[in-house]
Short mmCIF file of C-alpha atoms in Angstrom, two decimals:
data_model
loop_
_atom_site.label_atom_id
_atom_site.label_comp_id
_atom_site.label_asym_id
_atom_site.label_seq_id
_atom_site.Cartn_x
_atom_site.Cartn_y
_atom_site.Cartn_z
CA MET A 211 44.13 165.59 146.08
CA THR A 212 45.73 164.06 142.38
CA GLU A 213 49.50 164.88 143.74
CA ASP A 214 48.53 163.09 147.57
CA ASN A 215 47.28 160.27 145.00
CA ASN A 216 49.77 159.40 143.44
CA TRP A 217 52.16 160.20 145.98
CA ASP A 218 50.81 156.85 147.74
CA GLU A 219 50.78 154.55 145.02
CA ASP A 220 54.92 155.96 144.57
CA LEU A 221 55.18 154.86 148.14
CA GLU A 222 53.27 151.98 147.50
CA GLU A 223 55.26 150.70 144.28
CA ASP A 224 58.79 151.24 146.29
CA ALA A 225 57.38 149.02 148.78
CA ALA A 226 56.56 146.15 145.93
CA ILE A 227 60.20 146.70 144.96
CA ALA A 228 61.61 146.55 147.86
CA ARG A 229 59.73 143.24 148.81
CA VAL A 230 60.80 142.20 145.55
CA PHE A 231 64.19 142.48 146.31
CA GLN A 232 64.24 141.77 149.99
CA HIS A 233 62.30 138.04 148.64
CA LEU A 234 65.48 137.78 146.27
CA LYS A 235 67.95 138.90 149.39
CA ILE A 236 69.58 141.50 147.16
CA HIS A 237 71.50 144.70 149.23
CA LYS A 238 71.25 147.11 146.33
CA GLN A 239 74.76 148.86 146.41
CA HIS A 240 76.14 151.94 144.68
CA THR A 241 79.61 152.92 143.29
CA GLY A 242 82.19 154.59 145.66
CA GLU A 243 80.50 152.84 149.18
CA SER A 244 82.79 152.00 151.26
CA GLY A 245 83.99 148.82 151.82
CA ARG A 246 82.22 146.92 149.27
CA ASN A 247 82.37 143.78 148.61
CA SER A 248 85.64 143.38 150.60
CA GLY A 249 86.67 139.76 149.82
CA VAL A 250 85.96 140.36 146.00
CA PRO A 251 88.01 141.51 143.60
CA GLN A 252 86.69 145.27 142.60
CA SER A 253 84.79 145.65 139.36
CA ASN A 254 87.37 147.50 137.50
CA GLU A 255 90.05 144.18 138.07
CA ARG A 256 89.73 141.74 135.35
CA VAL A 257 89.32 138.02 136.61
CA ASP A 258 89.61 135.84 133.81
CA PHE A 259 88.87 132.73 135.53
CA VAL A 260 86.57 131.77 138.64
CA ALA A 261 86.37 128.69 140.93
CA LEU A 262 82.45 127.21 141.27
CA PRO A 263 80.96 126.09 144.28
CA CYS A 264 81.12 123.01 142.65
CA GLY A 265 84.62 122.80 141.81
CA HIS A 266 84.72 124.38 137.90
CA ARG A 267 86.90 126.35 136.90
CA MET A 268 85.98 128.71 134.43
CA PRO A 269 86.00 132.19 132.71
CA ALA A 270 84.02 134.65 134.61
CA ASP A 271 82.80 136.01 131.56
CA TYR A 272 81.35 132.65 130.72
CA VAL A 273 79.62 132.54 133.82
CA VAL A 274 77.94 135.71 133.66
CA ALA A 275 76.83 135.16 129.90
CA TRP A 276 74.80 131.65 131.46
CA PHE A 277 73.01 133.53 134.42
CA LYS A 278 72.25 136.10 131.87
CA TYR A 279 70.94 132.98 129.55
CA TYR A 280 68.36 131.74 132.29
CA LEU A 281 67.54 134.60 133.18
CA LYS A 282 66.07 135.47 129.40
CA GLN A 283 65.20 132.02 128.30
CA GLU A 284 64.95 129.97 131.23
CA LYS A 285 62.65 132.53 133.14
CA LYS A 286 65.19 131.01 136.96
CA THR A 287 66.40 132.69 139.31
CA GLU A 288 68.84 130.19 139.85
CA PHE A 289 70.80 128.26 137.15
CA SER A 290 73.44 124.86 136.51
CA CYS A 291 76.86 125.11 136.23
CA PRO A 292 77.29 125.12 132.19
CA ARG A 293 80.36 122.90 132.83
CA VAL A 294 79.02 119.48 130.68
CA HIS A 295 81.48 116.60 131.02
CA VAL A 296 82.00 114.11 128.08
CA GLN A 297 79.30 111.57 128.63
CA GLY A 298 77.26 114.51 128.17
CA LYS A 299 76.14 115.26 131.55
CA SER A 300 75.76 119.00 132.81
CA CYS A 301 76.71 119.59 136.01
CA SER A 302 73.82 119.90 138.29
CA LYS A 303 74.57 122.35 140.67
CA ASN A 304 72.63 125.13 141.40
CA LEU A 305 74.05 128.94 141.70
CA SER A 306 72.21 131.86 143.14
CA TYR A 307 72.99 135.43 142.47
CA GLN A 308 74.37 135.51 145.30
CA ASP A 309 76.70 132.93 144.48
CA MET A 310 78.04 134.98 141.69
CA CYS A 311 78.71 138.28 143.50
CA ARG A 312 80.64 136.61 146.43
CA LEU A 313 82.42 135.03 143.16
CA ILE A 314 82.79 137.90 140.37
CA PRO A 315 83.50 141.26 140.36
CA LEU A 316 80.68 142.31 138.17
CA THR A 317 80.93 145.75 136.48
CA ASP A 318 78.22 148.26 137.47
CA LYS A 319 76.07 147.99 134.17
CA GLN A 320 76.28 144.02 134.95
CA ARG A 321 74.74 144.31 138.47
CA GLU A 322 72.09 147.19 136.90
CA PHE A 323 70.75 144.87 134.34
CA LEU A 324 70.72 141.23 136.60
CA GLU A 325 68.95 142.98 139.64
CA GLU A 326 66.60 144.35 137.32
CA ASN A 327 65.49 141.32 135.56
CA LEU A 328 65.31 139.37 138.65
CA ALA A 329 63.40 141.33 139.99
CA ALA A 330 61.20 141.83 137.01
CA LEU A 331 61.16 137.98 137.21
CA VAL A 332 60.06 137.57 141.01
CA ALA A 333 58.17 140.28 140.97
CA ARG A 334 55.54 137.99 138.32
CA ARG A 335 55.71 135.27 140.42
CA LEU A 336 55.01 137.35 143.81
CA PHE A 337 52.23 139.74 142.29
CA ASP A 338 50.19 140.25 139.36
CA PHE A 339 52.51 142.35 137.07
CA ASN A 340 52.36 143.44 133.29
CA PRO A 341 53.94 146.21 130.98
CA CYS A 342 51.49 148.75 130.27
CA PRO A 343 50.89 148.89 126.11
CA GLY A 344 50.97 152.96 126.77
CA CYS A 345 54.49 152.91 128.29
CA GLN A 346 56.04 149.97 128.57
CA SER A 347 56.14 150.14 132.78
CA HIS A 348 55.10 147.27 135.02
CA VAL A 349 51.78 147.62 136.48
CA GLU A 350 50.35 146.07 139.18
CA ARG A 351 46.99 144.33 139.23
CA ARG A 352 45.24 144.90 142.24
CA ASP A 353 42.32 143.01 141.68
CA ARG A 354 42.74 139.54 139.58
CA GLY A 355 39.33 139.23 138.31
CA ASN A 356 39.20 142.88 136.35
CA LEU A 357 40.98 142.94 133.37
CA CYS A 358 40.92 146.58 133.01
CA VAL A 359 43.33 148.03 134.76
CA HIS A 360 44.36 151.37 135.72
CA CYS A 361 48.15 153.17 134.03
CA THR A 362 48.84 156.26 136.53
CA ILE A 363 52.29 157.33 134.36
CA CYS A 364 50.40 157.32 131.18
CA THR A 365 47.31 159.48 133.14
CA ALA A 366 49.40 161.77 133.90
CA ASN A 367 51.85 162.08 130.90
CA LEU A 368 48.19 162.07 128.64
CA LYS A 369 45.98 164.39 131.66
CA ARG A 370 43.22 161.81 131.17
CA ASN A 371 42.52 158.63 132.52
CA TYR A 372 43.95 155.98 131.04
CA TYR A 373 43.19 152.25 131.08
CA PHE A 374 44.34 149.05 129.75
CA CYS A 375 42.94 145.68 129.17
CA TRP A 376 44.81 143.07 130.91
CA ASN A 377 43.66 140.29 128.55
CA CYS A 378 44.28 141.61 125.28
CA ARG A 379 47.50 144.36 126.32
CA ARG A 380 46.03 146.94 124.47
CA GLU A 381 44.18 150.46 125.35
CA TRP A 382 41.00 149.62 127.31
CA LYS A 383 37.86 150.02 124.73
CA GLY A 384 34.56 150.18 126.46
CA PRO A 385 32.49 150.79 130.14
CA ALA A 386 35.42 151.22 132.41
CA ASN A 387 33.39 149.35 135.16
CA ASN A 388 32.93 146.48 132.95
CA GLY A 389 36.42 144.03 134.10
CA VAL A 390 35.45 140.85 132.18
CA ARG A 391 36.21 141.59 128.59
CA CYS A 392 37.24 144.99 126.58
CA ASP A 393 35.35 146.04 123.21
CA ASN A 394 39.05 145.50 121.07
CA ASP A 395 38.29 143.16 118.36
CA GLY A 396 39.78 139.79 118.94
CA CYS A 397 39.85 140.01 123.12
CA GLY A 398 40.02 136.78 124.21
CA GLN A 399 41.47 135.13 122.00
CA ARG A 400 44.67 134.42 121.39
CA VAL A 401 47.07 137.54 118.93
CA ARG A 402 49.27 135.03 116.17
CA THR A 403 51.82 137.25 114.29
CA SER A 404 52.66 136.46 111.19
CA ASP A 405 55.12 133.87 110.44
CA PRO A 406 57.74 134.43 108.18
CA LEU A 407 59.22 131.34 107.65
CA ILE A 408 57.23 129.46 104.75
CA PRO A 409 57.03 125.75 105.52
CA CYS A 410 57.95 122.56 103.71
CA LYS A 411 54.90 120.63 102.35
CA PRO A 412 54.92 117.13 103.34
CA GLU A 413 54.67 116.13 99.85
CA PHE A 414 57.75 118.05 99.22
CA LYS A 415 59.71 116.56 101.76
CA LYS A 416 57.96 112.92 100.76
CA LYS A 417 59.49 113.56 97.53
CA MET A 418 62.86 114.44 98.19
CA LEU A 419 63.68 111.99 100.51
CA GLN A 420 62.23 109.16 97.76
CA GLU A 421 64.19 110.56 95.31
CA MET A 422 67.86 111.67 96.82
CA GLY A 423 67.55 108.10 98.27
CA ASP A 424 71.12 108.19 100.45
CA ASP A 425 72.62 111.12 99.70
CA ILE A 426 70.45 113.58 101.82
CA TYR A 427 70.95 113.32 105.08
CA PRO A 428 68.41 111.70 107.26
CA LEU A 429 66.40 114.38 109.23
CA LYS A 430 64.64 113.27 112.07
CA ASP A 431 60.67 113.94 112.29
CA LYS A 432 59.40 116.74 114.34
CA SER A 433 59.06 115.38 117.62
CA GLN A 434 59.80 115.91 121.47
CA ASP A 435 62.28 113.17 120.97
CA ARG A 436 64.08 115.26 118.91
CA LYS A 437 66.94 117.59 120.16
CA ARG A 438 67.89 120.17 117.95
CA LEU A 439 70.24 122.87 119.80
CA ALA A 440 71.86 126.16 118.07
CA LEU A 441 74.38 127.91 119.90
CA LEU A 442 74.77 132.10 119.00
CA ILE A 443 77.20 134.49 120.40
CA ASN A 444 76.89 137.96 120.08
CA ASN A 445 79.54 140.15 121.45
CA VAL A 446 78.00 143.39 121.92
CA ASP A 447 79.75 145.60 125.10
CA PHE A 448 83.58 145.88 124.24
CA LYS A 449 86.44 146.81 127.00
CA ASN A 450 87.76 149.46 124.09
CA LEU A 451 86.02 149.10 121.09
CA ASN A 452 82.71 150.41 119.43
CA TYR A 453 79.31 149.16 121.25
CA ARG A 454 78.07 146.93 118.23
CA THR A 455 74.97 148.52 118.18
CA GLY A 456 72.35 146.99 115.50
CA ALA A 457 73.89 144.32 116.99
CA ASP A 458 70.15 143.92 119.53
CA LYS A 459 68.50 143.44 115.87
CA ASP A 460 70.35 140.83 114.40
CA GLU A 461 70.18 138.30 117.57
CA LEU A 462 66.22 138.89 117.40
CA SER A 463 66.21 138.06 113.97
CA MET A 464 68.79 134.35 113.73
CA GLU A 465 66.56 133.90 117.47
CA VAL A 466 63.37 133.88 115.58
CA LEU A 467 65.14 131.92 112.56
CA LEU A 468 66.42 129.27 114.46
CA LYS A 469 63.60 128.88 116.84
CA GLY A 470 60.85 128.09 113.79
CA LEU A 471 63.94 125.73 111.83
CA GLY A 472 63.02 123.51 115.17
CA TYR A 473 66.40 124.33 117.24
CA THR A 474 66.84 125.34 120.81
CA VAL A 475 68.69 128.66 120.96
CA ILE A 476 71.42 129.18 123.73
CA THR A 477 72.06 133.18 123.14
CA LEU A 478 75.73 134.20 125.53
CA ARG A 479 76.37 137.58 125.56
CA ASP A 480 79.69 139.58 125.63
CA LEU A 481 82.20 136.55 126.14
CA SER A 482 86.16 136.69 126.41
CA ALA A 483 88.06 134.22 124.13
CA GLN A 484 88.13 131.83 126.42
CA GLY A 485 84.75 132.59 126.80
CA MET A 486 83.88 131.72 123.63
CA HIS A 487 86.15 128.63 123.79
CA ALA A 488 84.33 127.49 127.03
CA ALA A 489 80.68 127.63 125.05
CA MET A 490 81.74 126.04 122.35
CA ARG A 491 83.94 122.86 124.26
CA ASP A 492 80.07 122.99 126.61
CA PHE A 493 78.27 122.89 123.51
CA ALA A 494 80.26 120.51 122.20
CA GLN A 495 80.08 117.86 124.88
CA ARG A 496 76.01 118.35 125.32
CA GLU A 497 73.68 115.50 125.84
CA GLU A 498 71.03 116.64 123.19
CA HIS A 499 73.79 116.24 119.81
CA ASP A 500 72.67 112.74 120.23
CA LYS A 501 69.05 113.06 119.82
CA SER A 502 69.38 115.62 117.44
CA ASP A 503 70.45 115.36 113.29
CA SER A 504 72.64 118.94 112.84
CA CYS A 505 73.52 121.68 114.62
CA PHE A 506 73.98 125.74 114.42
CA VAL A 507 76.36 128.22 115.54
CA VAL A 508 76.33 131.86 115.12
CA LEU A 509 78.85 134.00 115.87
CA MET A 510 78.79 137.63 115.65
CA SER A 511 81.24 139.90 117.25
CA HIS A 512 84.23 142.75 116.03
CA GLY A 513 87.70 141.17 115.20
CA ASP A 514 90.65 141.92 112.55
CA ALA A 515 92.60 139.35 110.35
CA LYS A 516 94.26 137.85 113.58
CA GLY A 517 90.73 136.39 114.85
CA ILE A 518 87.17 137.07 116.24
CA CYS A 519 87.60 139.38 119.29
CA GLY A 520 86.86 139.38 122.79
CA VAL A 521 85.27 141.88 124.86
CA PHE A 522 88.35 142.50 126.99
CA ASP A 523 91.44 144.05 127.10
CA SER A 524 94.75 142.17 125.41
CA ILE A 525 97.03 141.09 128.22
CA GLU A 526 100.93 141.62 127.85
CA ASP A 527 101.58 139.63 124.59
CA GLU A 528 98.14 137.31 124.87
CA GLU A 529 95.78 139.25 122.85
CA ASP A 530 91.19 138.68 123.85
CA VAL A 531 90.97 136.94 120.49
CA PHE A 532 89.53 133.85 119.22
CA GLN A 533 90.47 132.05 116.88
CA ALA A 534 87.33 130.46 114.28
CA GLU A 535 89.63 127.23 114.37
CA GLU A 536 87.91 126.39 117.54
CA ILE A 537 84.90 126.42 116.69
CA PHE A 538 85.77 123.30 113.77
CA ASN A 539 88.01 121.55 116.61
CA CYS A 540 85.54 121.40 119.07
CA LEU A 541 82.64 120.26 116.75
CA ASN A 542 84.63 117.76 115.03
CA THR A 543 84.68 113.78 115.01
CA PRO A 544 86.80 113.51 118.03
CA ASN A 545 85.28 115.97 120.23
CA CYS A 546 81.48 116.10 119.61
CA ALA A 547 80.88 112.18 118.67
CA GLY A 548 76.89 113.21 119.34
CA LEU A 549 77.25 115.33 115.73
CA LYS A 550 79.53 112.52 114.56
CA ASP A 551 77.38 112.45 110.71
CA LYS A 552 75.20 115.02 111.38
CA PRO A 553 75.51 118.57 109.58
CA LYS A 554 77.00 121.33 111.06
CA ILE A 555 76.52 124.54 110.12
CA ILE A 556 78.38 127.79 111.03
CA LEU A 557 77.66 131.67 110.63
CA ILE A 558 80.14 134.34 111.06
CA GLN A 559 79.45 138.04 110.94
CA ALA A 560 82.25 139.71 110.87
CA CYS A 561 85.21 141.36 108.94
CA ARG A 562 88.59 139.96 108.10
CA GLY A 563 90.89 143.00 107.59
CA GLY A 564 90.61 146.42 106.78
CA LYS A 565 89.87 147.00 103.26
CA LYS A 566 86.84 148.48 102.17
CA GLY A 567 84.79 150.25 99.99
CA SER A 568 82.20 152.19 102.58
CA VAL A 569 81.52 152.62 106.01
CA ILE A 570 78.21 152.19 107.99
CA VAL A 571 79.75 150.18 111.03
CA GLN A 572 82.88 147.78 111.29
CA ASP A 573 83.26 144.72 112.66
CA ALA A 574 85.65 141.51 111.75
CA VAL A 575 87.88 138.03 111.89
CA SER A 576 90.12 135.44 110.59
CA ARG A 577 90.41 132.19 108.86
CA ARG A 578 92.80 129.07 109.22
CA ASN A 579 93.32 125.80 106.86
CA ARG A 580 91.18 123.16 106.31
CA ALA A 581 91.68 120.29 109.21
CA LYS A 582 92.65 116.34 107.84
CA GLU A 583 89.99 114.45 106.46
CA HIS A 584 87.57 112.12 108.43
CA ILE A 585 88.41 114.23 111.62
CA GLU A 586 86.58 117.29 110.38
CA LYS A 587 83.39 116.52 107.81
CA GLU A 588 79.89 117.29 107.93
CA PHE A 589 80.62 121.04 108.13
CA CYS A 590 79.34 124.17 105.93
CA CYS A 591 80.33 127.10 106.95
CA LEU A 592 79.55 130.81 105.67
CA ARG A 593 81.20 134.08 106.72
CA SER A 594 80.19 137.31 106.39
CA CYS A 595 82.73 138.28 103.77
CA THR A 596 86.05 137.66 101.69
CA PRO A 597 89.57 137.47 103.62
CA ASP A 598 91.11 140.58 104.49
CA THR A 599 87.81 142.91 104.25
CA VAL A 600 84.63 144.42 105.67
CA SER A 601 81.80 143.36 106.95
CA TYR A 602 79.03 146.25 107.62
CA ARG A 603 76.41 146.74 110.44
CA ASP A 604 73.64 149.37 110.19
CA LYS A 605 73.28 150.74 113.24
CA GLU A 606 69.11 150.73 113.15
CA LYS A 607 68.97 147.84 111.19
CA GLY A 608 71.61 145.25 111.68
CA SER A 609 74.38 143.62 110.20
CA ASP A 610 73.29 143.06 105.64
CA PHE A 611 74.96 139.73 106.17
CA ILE A 612 72.91 138.46 108.99
CA GLN A 613 69.61 140.08 107.89
CA ASP A 614 69.81 138.98 104.18
CA THR A 615 70.09 135.54 105.20
CA VAL A 616 67.49 135.69 107.56
CA GLU A 617 65.19 136.51 105.07
CA ILE A 618 66.64 134.50 102.56
CA PHE A 619 66.10 131.50 105.01
CA ASN A 620 62.67 132.35 105.88
CA GLN A 621 61.52 132.62 101.84
CA HIS A 622 63.41 129.54 100.53
CA ALA A 623 64.28 126.81 103.05
CA HIS A 624 61.52 125.00 102.89
CA GLN A 625 62.40 124.41 98.79
CA ASP A 626 66.51 124.12 99.07
CA ASP A 627 69.17 122.87 100.56
CA ILE A 628 71.55 124.51 102.49
CA GLU A 629 74.51 125.07 99.98
CA GLU A 630 71.72 126.53 97.70
CA LEU A 631 70.52 128.94 100.38
CA PHE A 632 73.96 130.24 101.13
CA ARG A 633 74.41 130.33 97.19
CA LYS A 634 71.53 132.81 97.27
CA VAL A 635 72.47 134.79 99.91
CA ILE A 636 75.43 135.37 97.92
CA LYS A 637 74.31 136.27 94.99
CA LYS A 638 72.09 138.65 96.47
CA PHE A 639 75.08 140.05 97.89
CA LYS A 640 76.05 140.30 94.47
CA GLU A 641 73.93 142.32 92.76
CA SER A 642 72.68 144.77 96.20
CA HIS A 643 76.00 145.03 98.04
CA PRO A 644 79.47 146.21 95.87
CA ASP A 645 81.49 146.20 99.52
CA GLN A 646 81.26 143.08 100.81
CA LEU A 647 80.52 139.44 99.79
CA PRO A 648 80.38 136.54 101.54
CA CYS A 649 82.48 133.39 101.65
CA LYS A 650 81.93 129.99 101.83
CA GLU A 651 84.75 127.93 103.62
CA ARG A 652 85.81 124.57 104.56
CA ILE A 653 82.45 122.93 103.46
CA THR A 654 82.62 119.04 103.89
CA LEU A 655 79.02 118.24 103.49
CA SER A 656 78.92 114.79 101.35
CA LYS A 657 75.12 114.64 101.01
CA LYS A 658 72.07 117.46 100.53
CA PHE A 659 70.78 119.22 104.19
CA TYR A 660 66.94 120.21 103.96
CA LEU A 661 65.59 122.00 107.10
CA PHE A 662 62.29 120.95 106.15
CA PRO A 663 60.80 123.70 108.20
CA GLY A 664 58.19 123.27 110.35
CA LEU A 665 58.59 119.20 109.55
#
């Protein structure tokens, strides 16, 4: 009887999934299927640029990364072309998953990621789904008036009936026939996790503004009119280089920090050098900068002394390497008018050569000479290591540089300016990490830049 019930529920779950894919007009395809996407290059072929229906031509990996960002942050099944015009207006042409499949030879891994996330997103709209706290599988609530929900997977695994509360997302406590409220402490109340970022006190901000006068960068007060942006590029999965295990932890930690500081974070994964350049170019042109007082750019990737590695192979004599110089070029005064006279903070997690004292996991990157004064100004860059040396990343915890930087910002950003925060990061490495030392570069700040978190 139990097996029959489980079989029926499995059939119902398969039918629900089929309805989701039908709603999305997704037809799952398998590796080796004959005649697959005959008009599109196969997934093992590298396609550098793709022409979108709107007429814009851009790196294919950048388009895929942008769609992933929309799925993750915007919770949308369609996305707009990421190209930003010089006037700061984004292209308004929408693209769907079907459009992308026709234009780009997605790998099996990319297809699986996108289809699973699309299905989960639409399922939450069409049905009443929530992840079970016991097994994390998505469970559909049949009765929307009942908070007590049965998970068949946990029931089978635990060999007992397992129910969880739809409201507090914990295992159900109390009578199972009472679906209004469970007996868990705090059920019905919003559970708030502790914020590691210490907020700035209004009196401290007022004091600093009065004492420092013109020696401090003017900051916009927290409001709907303030539009702070941060760009986070995290290259994790490479064609022929090691997977950057632990980089997920760095990405999450940095996203939480930047959002706590009041920045809208644009997170893009797995870009080529061309993709990184396109991302920087479009980021520099965004109209939000006009209503901002600063920006952050965070890059995390493999690399070497030549530059920051893209996720592709090299082609003939052209290497898939992005120069850190391009960050400064894209955000300088001529190319980014919206951030003129505003602080631009850059963090780069990567090695810059092969010299090392010990091994956990390695990353790497390069540097360039400073640009001319006045063309490049109001920058402050912190690199994860000195030239020709290695940066370290733990597979479980993430990189020392990102994790320690986040910790320092959380503890001291409420009272220290950006250069003092960077100094404390360097000091911590000097005391705790003998094989690596972060390095400040190309600092052209003419004033003190305080973040004043929470204000």
